[in-house]
CSV table of C-alpha atoms in Angstrom, one decimal:
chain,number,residue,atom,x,y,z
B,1,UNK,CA,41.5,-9.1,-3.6
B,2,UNK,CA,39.7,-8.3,-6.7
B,3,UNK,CA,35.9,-9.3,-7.3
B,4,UNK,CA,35.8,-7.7,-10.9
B,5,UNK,CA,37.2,-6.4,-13.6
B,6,UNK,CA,34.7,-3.2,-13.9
B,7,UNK,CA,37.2,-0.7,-12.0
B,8,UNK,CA,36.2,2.4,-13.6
B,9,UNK,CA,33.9,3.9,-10.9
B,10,UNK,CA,35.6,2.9,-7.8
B,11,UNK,CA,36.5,4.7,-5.3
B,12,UNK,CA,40.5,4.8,-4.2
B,13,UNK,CA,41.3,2.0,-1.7
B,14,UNK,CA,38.0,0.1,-2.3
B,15,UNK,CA,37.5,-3.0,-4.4
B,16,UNK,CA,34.2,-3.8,-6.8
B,17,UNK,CA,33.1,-7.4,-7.5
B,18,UNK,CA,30.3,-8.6,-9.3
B,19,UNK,CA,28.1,-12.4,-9.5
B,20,UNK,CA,25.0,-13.3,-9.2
B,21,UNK,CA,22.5,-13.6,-5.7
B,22,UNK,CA,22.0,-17.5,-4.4
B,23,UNK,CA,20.8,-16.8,-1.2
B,24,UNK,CA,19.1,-13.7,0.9
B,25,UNK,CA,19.3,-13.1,5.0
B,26,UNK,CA,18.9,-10.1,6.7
B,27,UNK,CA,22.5,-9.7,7.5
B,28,UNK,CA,24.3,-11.1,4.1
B,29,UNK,CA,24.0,-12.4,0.8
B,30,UNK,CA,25.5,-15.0,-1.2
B,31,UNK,CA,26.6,-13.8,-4.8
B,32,UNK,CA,28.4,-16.7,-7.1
B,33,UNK,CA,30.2,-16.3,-10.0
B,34,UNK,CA,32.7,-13.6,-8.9
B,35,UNK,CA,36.7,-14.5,-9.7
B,36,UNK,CA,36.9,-15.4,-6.2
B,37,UNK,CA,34.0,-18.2,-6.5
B,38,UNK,CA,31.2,-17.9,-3.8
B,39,UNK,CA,31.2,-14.8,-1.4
B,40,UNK,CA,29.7,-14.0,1.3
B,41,UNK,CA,28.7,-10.2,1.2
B,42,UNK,CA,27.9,-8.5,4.8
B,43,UNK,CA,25.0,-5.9,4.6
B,44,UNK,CA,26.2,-3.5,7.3
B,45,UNK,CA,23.3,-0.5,8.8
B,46,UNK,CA,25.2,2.0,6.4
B,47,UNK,CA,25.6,0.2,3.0
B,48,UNK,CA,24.2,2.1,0.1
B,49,UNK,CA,22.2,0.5,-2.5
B,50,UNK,CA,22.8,3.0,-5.4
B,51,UNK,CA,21.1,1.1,-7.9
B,52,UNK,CA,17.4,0.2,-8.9
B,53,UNK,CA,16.6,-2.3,-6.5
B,54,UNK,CA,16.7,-1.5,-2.5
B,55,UNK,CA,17.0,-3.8,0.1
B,56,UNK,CA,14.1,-4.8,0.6
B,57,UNK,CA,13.9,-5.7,-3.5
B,58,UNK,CA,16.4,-8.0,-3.3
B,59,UNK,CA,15.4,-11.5,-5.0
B,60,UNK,CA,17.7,-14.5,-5.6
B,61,UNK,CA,18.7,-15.0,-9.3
B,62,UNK,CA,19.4,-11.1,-9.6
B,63,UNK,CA,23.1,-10.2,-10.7
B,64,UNK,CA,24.7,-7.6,-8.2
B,65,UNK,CA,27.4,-5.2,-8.3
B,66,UNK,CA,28.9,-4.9,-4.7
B,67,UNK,CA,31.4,-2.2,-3.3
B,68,UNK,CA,33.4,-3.0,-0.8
B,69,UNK,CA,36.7,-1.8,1.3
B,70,UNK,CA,39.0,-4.1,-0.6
B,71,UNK,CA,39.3,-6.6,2.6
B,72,UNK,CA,38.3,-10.3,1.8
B,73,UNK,CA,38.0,-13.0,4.5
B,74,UNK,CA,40.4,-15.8,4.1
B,75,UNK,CA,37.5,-18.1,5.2
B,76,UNK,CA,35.2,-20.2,3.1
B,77,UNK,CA,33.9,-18.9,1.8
B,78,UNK,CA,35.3,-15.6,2.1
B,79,UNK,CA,33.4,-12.7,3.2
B,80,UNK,CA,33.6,-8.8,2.0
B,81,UNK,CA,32.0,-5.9,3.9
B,82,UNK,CA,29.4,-4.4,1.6
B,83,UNK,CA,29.3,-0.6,1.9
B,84,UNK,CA,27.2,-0.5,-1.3
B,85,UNK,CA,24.7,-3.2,-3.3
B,86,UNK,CA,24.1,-2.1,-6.9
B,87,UNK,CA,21.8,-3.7,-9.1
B,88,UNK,CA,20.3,-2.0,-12.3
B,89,UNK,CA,18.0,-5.0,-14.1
B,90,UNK,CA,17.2,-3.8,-17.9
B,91,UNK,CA,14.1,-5.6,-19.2
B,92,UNK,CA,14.2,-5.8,-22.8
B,93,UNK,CA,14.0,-7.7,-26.2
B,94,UNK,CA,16.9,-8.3,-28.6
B,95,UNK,CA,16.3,-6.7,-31.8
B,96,UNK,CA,19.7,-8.1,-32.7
B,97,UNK,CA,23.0,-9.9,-32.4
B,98,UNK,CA,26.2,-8.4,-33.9
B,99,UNK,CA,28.9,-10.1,-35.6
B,100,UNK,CA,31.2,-9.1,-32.5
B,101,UNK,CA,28.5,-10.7,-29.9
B,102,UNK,CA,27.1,-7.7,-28.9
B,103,UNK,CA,23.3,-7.3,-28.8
B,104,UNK,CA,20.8,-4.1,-29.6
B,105,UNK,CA,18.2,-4.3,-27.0
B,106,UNK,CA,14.9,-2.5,-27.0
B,107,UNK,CA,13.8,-1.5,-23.1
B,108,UNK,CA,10.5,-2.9,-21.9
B,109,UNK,CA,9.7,0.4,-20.7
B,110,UNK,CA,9.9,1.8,-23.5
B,111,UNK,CA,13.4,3.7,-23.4
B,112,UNK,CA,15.8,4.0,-26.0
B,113,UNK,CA,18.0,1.2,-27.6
B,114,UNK,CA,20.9,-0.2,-25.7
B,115,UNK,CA,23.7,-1.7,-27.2
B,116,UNK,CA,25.3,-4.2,-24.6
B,117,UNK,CA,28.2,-6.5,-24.5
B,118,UNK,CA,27.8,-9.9,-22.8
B,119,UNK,CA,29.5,-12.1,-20.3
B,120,UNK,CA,31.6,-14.3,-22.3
B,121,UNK,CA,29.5,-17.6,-21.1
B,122,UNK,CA,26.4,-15.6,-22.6
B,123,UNK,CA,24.3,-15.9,-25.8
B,124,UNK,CA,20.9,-14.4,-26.6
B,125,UNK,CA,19.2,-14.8,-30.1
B,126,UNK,CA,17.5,-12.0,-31.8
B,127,UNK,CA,13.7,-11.7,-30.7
B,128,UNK,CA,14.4,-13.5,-27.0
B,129,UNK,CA,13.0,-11.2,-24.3
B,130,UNK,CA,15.5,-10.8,-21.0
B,131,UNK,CA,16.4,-9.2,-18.0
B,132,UNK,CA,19.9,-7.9,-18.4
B,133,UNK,CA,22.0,-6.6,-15.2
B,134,UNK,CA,24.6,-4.2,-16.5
B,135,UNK,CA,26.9,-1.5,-14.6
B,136,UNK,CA,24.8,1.2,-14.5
B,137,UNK,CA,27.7,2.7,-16.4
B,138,UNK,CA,26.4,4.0,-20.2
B,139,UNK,CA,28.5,5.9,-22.9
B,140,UNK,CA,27.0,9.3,-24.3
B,141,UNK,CA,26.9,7.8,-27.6
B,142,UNK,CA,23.5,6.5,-29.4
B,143,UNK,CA,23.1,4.0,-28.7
B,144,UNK,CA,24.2,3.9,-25.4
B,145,UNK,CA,26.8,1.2,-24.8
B,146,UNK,CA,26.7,-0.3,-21.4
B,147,UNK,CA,28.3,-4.1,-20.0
B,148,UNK,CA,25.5,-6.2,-18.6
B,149,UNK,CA,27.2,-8.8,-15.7
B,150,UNK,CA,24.8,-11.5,-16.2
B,151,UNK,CA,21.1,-12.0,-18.4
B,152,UNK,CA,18.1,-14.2,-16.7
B,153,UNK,CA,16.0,-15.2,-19.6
């Protein structure tokens, strides 16, 4: 079963899905949004969180990227074995919206310009500040290009 459609960086014989976080324990989280509706992601002693945010950071509403050993629960709802959490959050302001959808957005922190598509149930208007949860993948080009999964205004 496929979570995603961002294969690009996955290792052979595992699966990537992405959604956002609804609900924190300990042992798992729930992301929503994925193609398989709501899943249940086990955090295991060895899962690797390779993005910006560790464990600990976690928070509800954050959009995650999750790695996982292509096996997915028949239950409901299903569960996947997480062997790596990745979130990269980019603070920013749109400076502006292409004609294709795509938006330039400045960093908070002052990094360079980003130029990023959207989720297709996603629009931001020129001047809106955001936190947009992308890949982590970014082309060499200027500016970078990168997919965000999901925006929390």
């Amino acid at each position: 079963a496929d979570l995603g459609h961002f294969q690009h960086h996955v290792p052979d014989g595992k699966a990537a899905g992405h959604g956002q976080i609804t609900e924190i324990t300990d042992e798992y989280l729930m992301l929503e949004g994925t193609e398989q509706g709501t899943v249940q992601v086990d955090l295991l002693d060895d899962t690797l969180y390779d993005g910006a945010i560790q464990q600990s950071e976690l928070a509800v509403g954050q959009y995650a990227e999750v790695l996982y050993d292509g096996k997915l629960t028949r239950s409901i709802p299903a569960q996947a074995a997480a062997l790596a959490v990745n979130i990269y959050p980019l603070a920013g302001t749109v400076d502006e919206v292409q004609e294709d959808g795509r938006v330039l957005v400045t960093p908070t922190d002052g990094g360079a310009q980003v130029l990023l598509s959207l989720p297709d149930d996603v629009t931001v208007e020129a001047g809106e500040t955001a936190t947009f949860y992308t890949t982590g993948v970014a082309t060499m080009s200027l500016p970078a290009q990168m997919n965000a999964i999901g925006v929390v205004k």
